[in-house]
Amino acid sequence: MEFDFTWVLLGFPIAFTLGWLASRLDLRQLRIENRQAPKAYFKGLNFLLNEQQDQAIDAFIEAVQNDPDTSELHFALGNLFRRRGEYDRAVRVHEHLMSRGDLTQPERDRAQHALALDFLKAGLLDRAEAALRRLEGTPFEEEARLALLSIYERSRDWANATQIAARLGSSSHGSFSTRQAHYLCEQASALVAAGDTGQALSTLVDAAAMAPASARPLLELAKLQTQLGQSQEAFQTLLRLKKSAPQGFPLAAGLLANIALNSAQQPDALALLKASYAQTPSIDVLEAIVKLENDPLLARHWYVEHLERQASLVAASKWIGGEKLQNEHQHALVQRALDLATKPLMRYRCAACGFEATQHFWHCPGCQAWDSYPARRIEEL
């Protein structure tokens, strides 16, 4: 049987024509898709720049549907969901990214970091911790450690916080010794509450050695020594505080006065308090001096001396409170008015967020900053 080449010659043009039509159709479809994806992407970007997040999300969803393999669009969409507080949708987007087999390792690390932020913002601390732990050895390691430190502080897990702070301190983030000393003080407080005062003393000694310029370890150590009846040791601890952390001495003035009264060390304590007051006048130091002065008239004169240094409504109220006016009823009215006026002035204020409190905090309950409360009352700021 002879093969007829005529059909071959006729088939070549037909095959060429069909191939050309198919390629044109493919190119046309590709051009349409390429036009749609950038158009939706730039439309979403425009909405985002105009702070129209709802419209931006709709545009990015359209872009993702047109080009589902583009990871950058998924990251943009997930971040938008997180910013809007739609954490469940952000988690789904980033988990979808993590499930893709074609994702490069840097993109996978980035998706893991984004997923950890989703959990953190949603308040799912246990899932956030697990996700952040998986970032060890990645370019996001330092950021993950800082986030873990925040989690452990919020959950008061001071042991893990100490470990993370030590790792951060060994990197390029600077010294975390003061923060670690605070963690040790928190652990010491828990030990005291559990009745293990011996271990608490040892922990506070370690904290003082770790951050010599920090007032809290020495102040907490002196309080515990006083509680255990070690008045002489407590007095020496406060002497160390005055030398190494003078900015925090006003917080220790009242404790020093009590120790002096209970251990017959009034002259030494009074001399120390007067030296501190001469250097930096303080209401708390002033009150401690008045408490230790044996002569009532001399004690009250300290309020007048303070008023000569600075206009203090608190000192004026204290002075008037000890005066005997002819009309006792009027005196009581004036004193009550002054007490109400001075009450807000005796608070402490966070230098970071402005949160005010009647007690001094080492860790601000408002903004979670450490050492943000000056050891001075609002009137003295």
mmCIF file of C-alpha atoms in Angstrom:
data_model
loop_
_atom_site.group_PDB
_atom_site.id
_atom_site.type_symbol
_atom_site.label_atom_id
_atom_site.label_comp_id
_atom_site.label_asym_id
_atom_site.label_seq_id
_atom_site.Cartn_x
_atom_site.Cartn_y
_atom_site.Cartn_z
ATOM 1 C CA MET A 1 0.000 0.000 0.000
ATOM 2 C CA GLU A 2 1.491 3.277 -1.073
ATOM 3 C CA PHE A 3 1.435 6.254 1.334
ATOM 4 C CA ASP A 4 -0.246 9.341 -0.159
ATOM 5 C CA PHE A 5 1.880 12.415 0.661
ATOM 6 C CA THR A 6 -0.916 14.659 -0.540
ATOM 7 C CA TRP A 7 -2.653 14.372 2.824
ATOM 8 C CA VAL A 8 0.556 15.300 4.585
ATOM 9 C CA LEU A 9 0.942 18.378 2.476
ATOM 10 C CA LEU A 10 -2.644 19.334 3.156
ATOM 11 C CA GLY A 11 -2.312 18.608 6.897
ATOM 12 C CA PHE A 12 0.645 20.931 7.489
ATOM 13 C CA PRO A 13 -1.288 24.155 6.777
ATOM 14 C CA ILE A 14 -4.243 22.929 8.795
ATOM 15 C CA ALA A 15 -2.061 22.018 11.819
ATOM 16 C CA PHE A 16 -0.214 25.318 11.558
ATOM 17 C CA THR A 17 -3.483 27.240 11.428
ATOM 18 C CA LEU A 18 -4.903 25.410 14.450
ATOM 19 C CA GLY A 19 -1.671 25.936 16.433
ATOM 20 C CA TRP A 20 -1.612 29.607 15.579
ATOM 21 C CA LEU A 21 -5.245 30.023 16.688
ATOM 22 C CA ALA A 22 -4.578 28.164 19.952
ATOM 23 C CA SER A 23 -1.536 30.300 20.713
ATOM 24 C CA ARG A 24 -3.464 33.471 19.996
ATOM 25 C CA LEU A 25 -6.243 32.358 22.304
ATOM 26 C CA ASP A 26 -3.722 31.518 25.058
ATOM 27 C CA LEU A 27 -1.914 34.810 24.643
ATOM 28 C CA ARG A 28 -5.195 36.693 24.691
ATOM 29 C CA GLN A 29 -6.284 34.925 27.867
ATOM 30 C CA LEU A 30 -2.887 35.587 29.467
ATOM 31 C CA ARG A 31 -3.067 39.256 28.559
ATOM 32 C CA ILE A 32 -6.564 39.497 30.048
ATOM 33 C CA GLU A 33 -5.443 37.846 33.270
ATOM 34 C CA ASN A 34 -2.291 39.974 33.497
ATOM 35 C CA ARG A 35 -4.364 43.084 32.964
ATOM 36 C CA GLN A 36 -6.920 42.071 35.574
ATOM 37 C CA ALA A 37 -4.418 41.141 38.304
ATOM 38 C CA PRO A 38 -2.364 44.362 38.232
ATOM 39 C CA LYS A 39 -5.504 46.414 37.876
ATOM 40 C CA ALA A 40 -7.056 44.841 40.976
ATOM 41 C CA TYR A 41 -3.732 45.078 42.809
ATOM 42 C CA PHE A 42 -3.222 48.789 42.086
ATOM 43 C CA LYS A 43 -6.853 49.489 42.853
ATOM 44 C CA GLY A 44 -6.382 47.875 46.263
ATOM 45 C CA LEU A 45 -3.186 49.830 46.812
ATOM 46 C CA ASN A 46 -4.995 53.059 45.999
ATOM 47 C CA PHE A 47 -7.746 52.252 48.493
ATOM 48 C CA LEU A 48 -5.110 51.423 51.105
ATOM 49 C CA LEU A 49 -3.324 54.741 50.627
ATOM 50 C CA ASN A 50 -6.660 56.509 51.060
ATOM 51 C CA GLU A 51 -7.265 54.531 54.282
ATOM 52 C CA GLN A 52 -10.262 52.747 52.777
ATOM 53 C CA GLN A 53 -9.487 49.320 54.207
ATOM 54 C CA ASP A 54 -12.803 47.652 53.347
ATOM 55 C CA GLN A 55 -12.494 48.504 49.648
ATOM 56 C CA ALA A 56 -8.786 47.574 49.717
ATOM 57 C CA ILE A 57 -9.607 44.121 51.067
ATOM 58 C CA ASP A 58 -12.221 43.560 48.362
ATOM 59 C CA ALA A 59 -9.721 44.573 45.676
ATOM 60 C CA PHE A 60 -6.982 42.315 47.053
ATOM 61 C CA ILE A 61 -9.391 39.382 47.295
ATOM 62 C CA GLU A 62 -10.191 39.922 43.597
ATOM 63 C CA ALA A 63 -6.455 40.043 42.804
ATOM 64 C CA VAL A 64 -5.815 36.820 44.736
ATOM 65 C CA GLN A 65 -8.637 35.071 42.874
ATOM 66 C CA ASN A 66 -7.105 36.127 39.541
ATOM 67 C CA ASP A 67 -3.592 35.111 40.585
ATOM 68 C CA PRO A 68 -3.776 32.616 43.496
ATOM 69 C CA ASP A 69 -0.061 31.767 43.313
ATOM 70 C CA THR A 70 1.166 35.249 44.229
ATOM 71 C CA SER A 71 2.340 35.102 47.843
ATOM 72 C CA GLU A 72 2.769 38.888 48.192
ATOM 73 C CA LEU A 73 -0.945 39.411 47.682
ATOM 74 C CA HIS A 74 -1.666 36.866 50.406
ATOM 75 C CA PHE A 75 0.687 38.671 52.806
ATOM 76 C CA ALA A 76 -0.951 42.016 52.031
ATOM 77 C CA LEU A 77 -4.419 40.573 52.526
ATOM 78 C CA GLY A 78 -3.496 38.839 55.779
ATOM 79 C CA ASN A 79 -1.937 42.001 57.196
ATOM 80 C CA LEU A 80 -5.041 43.986 56.300
ATOM 81 C CA PHE A 81 -7.267 41.487 58.066
ATOM 82 C CA ARG A 82 -5.057 41.722 61.163
ATOM 83 C CA ARG A 83 -5.137 45.528 61.152
ATOM 84 C CA ARG A 84 -8.929 45.438 61.000
ATOM 85 C CA GLY A 85 -9.106 43.017 63.912
ATOM 86 C CA GLU A 86 -10.365 40.112 61.767
ATOM 87 C CA TYR A 87 -7.807 37.752 63.243
ATOM 88 C CA ASP A 88 -9.562 34.534 62.229
ATOM 89 C CA ARG A 89 -9.460 35.540 58.551
ATOM 90 C CA ALA A 90 -5.819 36.623 58.875
ATOM 91 C CA VAL A 91 -4.982 33.241 60.400
ATOM 92 C CA ARG A 92 -6.701 31.418 57.534
ATOM 93 C CA VAL A 93 -4.755 33.400 54.929
ATOM 94 C CA HIS A 94 -1.393 32.757 56.574
ATOM 95 C CA GLU A 95 -2.162 29.094 57.296
ATOM 96 C CA HIS A 96 -3.064 28.686 53.613
ATOM 97 C CA LEU A 97 0.329 30.135 52.734
ATOM 98 C CA MET A 98 2.062 27.748 55.135
ATOM 99 C CA SER A 99 0.326 24.768 53.488
ATOM 100 C CA ARG A 100 1.664 25.566 50.028
ATOM 101 C CA GLY A 101 4.427 23.261 48.856
ATOM 102 C CA ASP A 102 5.937 25.759 46.397
ATOM 103 C CA LEU A 103 6.739 28.352 49.065
ATOM 104 C CA THR A 104 10.417 29.215 49.468
ATOM 105 C CA GLN A 105 12.011 28.980 52.927
ATOM 106 C CA PRO A 106 12.274 32.779 53.409
ATOM 107 C CA GLU A 107 8.595 33.132 52.470
ATOM 108 C CA ARG A 108 7.701 30.255 54.806
ATOM 109 C CA ASP A 109 9.547 31.981 57.687
ATOM 110 C CA ARG A 110 7.743 35.200 56.879
ATOM 111 C CA ALA A 111 4.377 33.426 56.885
ATOM 112 C CA GLN A 112 5.215 31.788 60.219
ATOM 113 C CA HIS A 113 6.061 35.191 61.690
ATOM 114 C CA ALA A 114 2.836 36.702 60.343
ATOM 115 C CA LEU A 115 0.836 33.797 61.804
ATOM 116 C CA ALA A 116 2.473 34.325 65.201
ATOM 117 C CA LEU A 117 1.503 38.011 65.089
ATOM 118 C CA ASP A 118 -2.092 37.021 64.271
ATOM 119 C CA PHE A 119 -2.272 34.822 67.372
ATOM 120 C CA LEU A 120 -0.556 37.488 69.498
ATOM 121 C CA LYS A 121 -2.956 40.247 68.431
ATOM 122 C CA ALA A 122 -5.913 37.921 68.993
ATOM 123 C CA GLY A 123 -4.779 37.258 72.567
ATOM 124 C CA LEU A 124 -4.181 33.546 71.918
ATOM 125 C CA LEU A 125 -0.951 33.565 73.900
ATOM 126 C CA ASP A 126 -0.385 29.811 74.004
ATOM 127 C CA ARG A 127 -0.691 29.480 70.208
ATOM 128 C CA ALA A 128 1.383 32.634 69.724
ATOM 129 C CA GLU A 129 4.118 31.220 71.961
ATOM 130 C CA ALA A 130 4.238 27.972 69.983
ATOM 131 C CA ALA A 131 4.371 29.857 66.678
ATOM 132 C CA LEU A 132 7.114 32.187 67.915
ATOM 133 C CA ARG A 133 9.183 29.264 69.196
ATOM 134 C CA ARG A 134 9.291 27.887 65.648
ATOM 135 C CA LEU A 135 11.103 31.037 64.497
ATOM 136 C CA GLU A 136 14.334 30.111 66.306
ATOM 137 C CA GLY A 137 17.204 30.125 63.824
ATOM 138 C CA THR A 138 15.343 32.276 61.280
ATOM 139 C CA PRO A 139 15.806 35.963 60.343
ATOM 140 C CA PHE A 140 12.790 36.714 62.600
ATOM 141 C CA GLU A 141 14.452 35.184 65.676
ATOM 142 C CA GLU A 142 15.154 38.468 67.514
ATOM 143 C CA GLU A 143 11.656 39.830 66.873
ATOM 144 C CA ALA A 144 10.206 36.528 68.061
ATOM 145 C CA ARG A 145 12.207 36.681 71.297
ATOM 146 C CA LEU A 146 10.992 40.206 72.030
ATOM 147 C CA ALA A 147 7.411 39.064 71.459
ATOM 148 C CA LEU A 148 7.966 36.026 73.692
ATOM 149 C CA LEU A 149 9.344 38.304 76.398
ATOM 150 C CA SER A 150 6.161 40.374 76.223
ATOM 151 C CA ILE A 151 4.039 37.208 76.508
ATOM 152 C CA TYR A 152 5.931 35.949 79.555
ATOM 153 C CA GLU A 153 5.676 39.337 81.248
ATOM 154 C CA ARG A 154 1.920 39.475 80.646
ATOM 155 C CA SER A 155 1.477 35.955 81.978
ATOM 156 C CA ARG A 156 3.937 36.592 84.857
ATOM 157 C CA ASP A 157 6.068 33.642 83.804
ATOM 158 C CA TRP A 158 9.228 35.160 85.273
ATOM 159 C CA ALA A 159 11.411 32.063 84.906
ATOM 160 C CA ASN A 160 10.936 31.901 81.113
ATOM 161 C CA ALA A 161 11.167 35.693 80.892
ATOM 162 C CA THR A 162 14.578 35.518 82.591
ATOM 163 C CA GLN A 163 15.814 32.967 80.039
ATOM 164 C CA ILE A 164 14.615 34.996 77.049
ATOM 165 C CA ALA A 165 16.079 38.229 78.481
ATOM 166 C CA ALA A 166 19.434 36.489 78.900
ATOM 167 C CA ARG A 167 19.373 35.444 75.225
ATOM 168 C CA LEU A 168 18.437 38.946 74.126
ATOM 169 C CA GLY A 169 21.176 40.412 76.306
ATOM 170 C CA SER A 170 23.770 38.279 74.555
ATOM 171 C CA SER A 171 22.691 39.620 71.150
ATOM 172 C CA SER A 172 22.804 43.132 69.750
ATOM 173 C CA HIS A 173 19.789 44.404 71.709
ATOM 174 C CA GLY A 174 21.860 45.854 74.558
ATOM 175 C CA SER A 175 21.844 45.002 78.239
ATOM 176 C CA PHE A 176 18.811 43.387 79.841
ATOM 177 C CA SER A 177 20.381 43.153 83.305
ATOM 178 C CA THR A 178 17.972 45.634 84.916
ATOM 179 C CA ARG A 179 14.980 43.815 83.425
ATOM 180 C CA GLN A 180 16.381 40.495 84.667
ATOM 181 C CA ALA A 181 16.804 41.996 88.143
ATOM 182 C CA HIS A 182 13.110 42.928 88.121
ATOM 183 C CA TYR A 183 12.231 39.353 87.182
ATOM 184 C CA LEU A 184 14.303 38.057 90.105
ATOM 185 C CA CYS A 185 12.506 40.487 92.439
ATOM 186 C CA GLU A 186 9.162 39.176 91.205
ATOM 187 C CA GLN A 187 10.317 35.614 91.846
ATOM 188 C CA ALA A 188 11.485 36.634 95.331
ATOM 189 C CA SER A 189 8.036 38.047 96.100
ATOM 190 C CA ALA A 190 6.485 34.712 95.119
ATOM 191 C CA LEU A 191 8.986 32.884 97.341
ATOM 192 C CA VAL A 192 8.137 35.130 100.310
ATOM 193 C CA ALA A 193 4.430 34.467 99.752
ATOM 194 C CA ALA A 194 5.211 30.733 99.756
ATOM 195 C CA GLY A 195 7.157 31.069 103.013
ATOM 196 C CA ASP A 196 10.606 30.376 101.535
ATOM 197 C CA THR A 197 12.320 33.503 102.883
ATOM 198 C CA GLY A 198 15.786 31.956 102.726
ATOM 199 C CA GLN A 199 15.619 31.418 98.971
ATOM 200 C CA ALA A 200 13.981 34.826 98.582
ATOM 201 C CA LEU A 201 16.950 36.490 100.336
ATOM 202 C CA SER A 202 19.385 34.692 98.054
ATOM 203 C CA THR A 203 17.370 35.695 94.973
ATOM 204 C CA LEU A 204 17.339 39.360 95.996
ATOM 205 C CA VAL A 205 21.086 39.313 96.612
ATOM 206 C CA ASP A 206 21.537 37.967 93.067
ATOM 207 C CA ALA A 207 19.234 40.688 91.715
ATOM 208 C CA ALA A 208 21.225 43.427 93.486
ATOM 209 C CA ALA A 209 24.465 42.035 92.064
ATOM 210 C CA MET A 210 22.978 41.850 88.562
ATOM 211 C CA ALA A 211 21.822 45.502 88.527
ATOM 212 C CA PRO A 212 23.813 47.533 91.105
ATOM 213 C CA ALA A 213 22.367 50.853 89.937
ATOM 214 C CA SER A 214 18.771 49.678 90.313
ATOM 215 C CA ALA A 215 16.932 50.705 93.485
ATOM 216 C CA ARG A 216 14.365 47.921 93.584
ATOM 217 C CA PRO A 217 16.541 44.902 94.538
ATOM 218 C CA LEU A 218 18.119 46.735 97.483
ATOM 219 C CA LEU A 219 14.788 48.177 98.610
ATOM 220 C CA GLU A 220 13.088 44.765 98.464
ATOM 221 C CA LEU A 221 16.073 43.203 100.243
ATOM 222 C CA ALA A 222 15.898 45.791 103.044
ATOM 223 C CA LYS A 223 12.152 45.191 103.446
ATOM 224 C CA LEU A 224 12.664 41.446 103.758
ATOM 225 C CA GLN A 225 15.571 41.870 106.196
ATOM 226 C CA THR A 226 13.369 44.132 108.328
ATOM 227 C CA GLN A 227 10.582 41.564 108.216
ATOM 228 C CA LEU A 228 13.028 38.926 109.461
ATOM 229 C CA GLY A 229 14.225 41.166 112.297
ATOM 230 C CA GLN A 230 17.599 41.907 110.700
ATOM 231 C CA SER A 231 17.498 45.654 111.370
ATOM 232 C CA GLN A 232 21.251 46.250 111.214
ATOM 233 C CA GLU A 233 21.555 44.415 107.897
ATOM 234 C CA ALA A 234 18.569 46.337 106.534
ATOM 235 C CA PHE A 235 20.142 49.641 107.575
ATOM 236 C CA GLN A 236 23.365 48.750 105.754
ATOM 237 C CA THR A 237 21.387 47.727 102.671
ATOM 238 C CA LEU A 238 19.706 51.133 102.577
ATOM 239 C CA LEU A 239 23.098 52.807 102.919
ATOM 240 C CA ARG A 240 24.130 50.902 99.779
ATOM 241 C CA LEU A 241 20.963 52.075 98.059
ATOM 242 C CA LYS A 242 21.745 55.704 98.889
ATOM 243 C CA LYS A 243 25.215 55.389 97.333
ATOM 244 C CA SER A 244 24.461 53.244 94.280
ATOM 245 C CA ALA A 245 20.910 54.343 93.375
ATOM 246 C CA PRO A 246 20.276 57.778 94.941
ATOM 247 C CA GLN A 247 17.412 58.481 92.520
ATOM 248 C CA GLY A 248 15.334 55.812 94.298
ATOM 249 C CA PHE A 249 16.189 56.827 97.848
ATOM 250 C CA PRO A 250 12.893 58.730 98.479
ATOM 251 C CA LEU A 251 11.110 55.375 98.181
ATOM 252 C CA ALA A 252 13.265 54.041 101.041
ATOM 253 C CA ALA A 253 13.011 57.081 103.342
ATOM 254 C CA GLY A 254 9.965 55.881 105.294
ATOM 255 C CA LEU A 255 11.441 52.396 105.727
ATOM 256 C CA LEU A 256 14.726 53.885 106.950
ATOM 257 C CA ALA A 257 12.885 55.961 109.563
ATOM 258 C CA ASN A 258 11.026 52.899 110.851
ATOM 259 C CA ILE A 259 14.233 50.853 111.029
ATOM 260 C CA ALA A 260 15.971 53.659 112.934
ATOM 261 C CA LEU A 261 13.156 53.946 115.464
ATOM 262 C CA ASN A 262 13.170 50.193 116.107
ATOM 263 C CA SER A 263 16.946 49.854 116.367
ATOM 264 C CA ALA A 264 18.009 53.078 118.111
ATOM 265 C CA GLN A 265 19.849 54.370 115.036
ATOM 266 C CA GLN A 266 18.039 57.715 114.809
ATOM 267 C CA PRO A 267 21.165 59.933 114.692
ATOM 268 C CA ASP A 268 22.746 58.047 111.779
ATOM 269 C CA ALA A 269 19.465 57.761 109.900
ATOM 270 C CA LEU A 270 18.631 61.425 110.471
ATOM 271 C CA ALA A 271 22.035 62.517 109.181
ATOM 272 C CA LEU A 272 21.581 60.371 106.080
ATOM 273 C CA LEU A 273 18.094 61.745 105.433
ATOM 274 C CA LYS A 274 19.210 65.360 105.885
ATOM 275 C CA ALA A 275 22.099 64.824 103.459
ATOM 276 C CA SER A 276 19.688 63.388 100.904
ATOM 277 C CA TYR A 277 17.210 66.236 101.397
ATOM 278 C CA ALA A 278 19.948 68.852 100.984
ATOM 279 C CA GLN A 279 20.897 67.247 97.691
ATOM 280 C CA THR A 280 17.359 66.723 96.359
ATOM 281 C CA PRO A 281 14.370 68.004 98.385
ATOM 282 C CA SER A 282 11.607 65.416 98.556
ATOM 283 C CA ILE A 283 8.295 65.150 100.387
ATOM 284 C CA ASP A 284 8.976 61.531 101.357
ATOM 285 C CA VAL A 285 12.418 62.360 102.744
ATOM 286 C CA LEU A 286 10.926 65.383 104.520
ATOM 287 C CA GLU A 287 8.289 63.206 106.202
ATOM 288 C CA ALA A 288 10.973 60.781 107.370
ATOM 289 C CA ILE A 289 13.020 63.637 108.861
ATOM 290 C CA VAL A 290 9.981 64.992 110.705
ATOM 291 C CA LYS A 291 9.296 61.499 112.035
ATOM 292 C CA LEU A 292 12.793 61.188 113.501
ATOM 293 C CA GLU A 293 13.184 64.715 114.922
ATOM 294 C CA ASN A 294 12.898 64.632 118.716
ATOM 295 C CA ASP A 295 11.994 68.318 119.041
ATOM 296 C CA PRO A 296 8.387 68.886 117.811
ATOM 297 C CA LEU A 297 9.046 72.553 117.050
ATOM 298 C CA LEU A 298 12.129 71.730 115.028
ATOM 299 C CA ALA A 299 10.230 68.987 113.251
ATOM 300 C CA ARG A 300 7.477 71.385 112.217
ATOM 301 C CA HIS A 301 10.025 73.959 111.114
ATOM 302 C CA TRP A 302 11.078 71.553 108.385
ATOM 303 C CA TYR A 303 7.772 72.184 106.626
ATOM 304 C CA VAL A 304 8.491 75.916 106.637
ATOM 305 C CA GLU A 305 11.980 75.301 105.280
ATOM 306 C CA HIS A 306 10.512 73.179 102.501
ATOM 307 C CA LEU A 307 8.063 75.960 101.631
ATOM 308 C CA GLU A 308 10.975 78.382 101.378
ATOM 309 C CA ARG A 309 12.602 76.062 98.856
ATOM 310 C CA GLN A 310 9.500 75.455 96.735
ATOM 311 C CA ALA A 311 5.789 76.286 96.777
ATOM 312 C CA SER A 312 4.352 73.015 98.041
ATOM 313 C CA LEU A 313 0.662 72.635 98.783
ATOM 314 C CA VAL A 314 1.412 69.309 100.465
ATOM 315 C CA ALA A 315 3.933 70.867 102.871
ATOM 316 C CA ALA A 316 1.536 73.739 103.578
ATOM 317 C CA SER A 317 -1.232 71.266 104.421
ATOM 318 C CA LYS A 318 1.085 69.348 106.754
ATOM 319 C CA TRP A 319 2.139 72.539 108.508
ATOM 320 C CA ILE A 320 -1.406 73.864 108.962
ATOM 321 C CA GLY A 321 -2.478 70.447 110.235
ATOM 322 C CA GLY A 322 -0.208 70.906 113.271
ATOM 323 C CA GLU A 323 -1.248 74.469 114.030
ATOM 324 C CA LYS A 324 -3.849 75.262 116.647
ATOM 325 C CA LEU A 325 -6.190 77.925 115.341
ATOM 326 C CA GLN A 326 -8.696 79.769 117.517
ATOM 327 C CA ASN A 327 -11.742 78.480 115.687
ATOM 328 C CA GLU A 328 -11.428 74.695 115.649
ATOM 329 C CA HIS A 329 -14.416 74.242 113.314
ATOM 330 C CA GLN A 330 -12.963 76.568 110.698
ATOM 331 C CA HIS A 331 -9.611 74.873 111.090
ATOM 332 C CA ALA A 332 -11.208 71.497 110.392
ATOM 333 C CA LEU A 333 -12.914 72.847 107.273
ATOM 334 C CA VAL A 334 -9.692 74.329 105.932
ATOM 335 C CA GLN A 335 -7.792 71.130 106.700
ATOM 336 C CA ARG A 336 -10.368 68.980 104.925
ATOM 337 C CA ALA A 337 -10.227 71.205 101.855
ATOM 338 C CA LEU A 338 -6.441 71.017 101.798
ATOM 339 C CA ASP A 339 -6.463 67.245 102.213
ATOM 340 C CA LEU A 340 -8.765 66.901 99.208
ATOM 341 C CA ALA A 341 -6.596 69.261 97.163
ATOM 342 C CA THR A 342 -3.326 67.526 98.020
ATOM 343 C CA LYS A 343 -4.535 63.947 97.587
ATOM 344 C CA PRO A 344 -3.999 63.891 93.779
ATOM 345 C CA LEU A 345 -0.618 65.596 94.225
ATOM 346 C CA MET A 346 0.674 62.683 96.304
ATOM 347 C CA ARG A 347 0.257 60.193 93.468
ATOM 348 C CA TYR A 348 2.954 58.799 91.196
ATOM 349 C CA ARG A 349 2.778 59.252 87.415
ATOM 350 C CA CYS A 350 4.186 57.032 84.676
ATOM 351 C CA ALA A 351 6.580 59.017 82.490
ATOM 352 C CA ALA A 352 5.748 56.810 79.482
ATOM 353 C CA CYS A 353 1.932 56.863 79.397
ATOM 354 C CA GLY A 354 0.860 59.238 82.197
ATOM 355 C CA PHE A 355 -0.939 56.540 84.222
ATOM 356 C CA GLU A 356 -1.338 57.785 87.812
ATOM 357 C CA ALA A 357 -1.388 55.637 90.943
ATOM 358 C CA THR A 358 -1.326 56.117 94.692
ATOM 359 C CA GLN A 359 1.533 53.608 94.951
ATOM 360 C CA HIS A 360 4.829 53.399 93.144
ATOM 361 C CA PHE A 361 5.004 50.747 90.409
ATOM 362 C CA TRP A 362 8.153 49.243 88.943
ATOM 363 C CA HIS A 363 6.103 47.815 86.066
ATOM 364 C CA CYS A 364 3.443 50.226 84.773
ATOM 365 C CA PRO A 365 -0.006 48.560 84.736
ATOM 366 C CA GLY A 366 -1.053 50.909 81.953
ATOM 367 C CA CYS A 367 1.662 50.620 79.289
ATOM 368 C CA GLN A 368 3.704 47.715 80.715
ATOM 369 C CA ALA A 369 6.899 49.820 80.743
ATOM 370 C CA TRP A 370 9.589 49.079 83.332
ATOM 371 C CA ASP A 371 11.089 51.767 85.605
ATOM 372 C CA SER A 372 8.817 54.423 84.090
ATOM 373 C CA TYR A 373 7.624 55.813 87.447
ATOM 374 C CA PRO A 374 9.943 58.450 88.936
ATOM 375 C CA ALA A 375 10.495 58.087 92.685
ATOM 376 C CA ARG A 376 8.838 61.474 93.189
ATOM 377 C CA ARG A 377 5.262 62.588 93.740
ATOM 378 C CA ILE A 378 3.303 64.442 91.082
ATOM 379 C CA GLU A 379 3.727 67.746 92.930
ATOM 380 C CA GLU A 380 7.497 67.388 92.670
ATOM 381 C CA LEU A 381 7.650 66.636 88.948
#
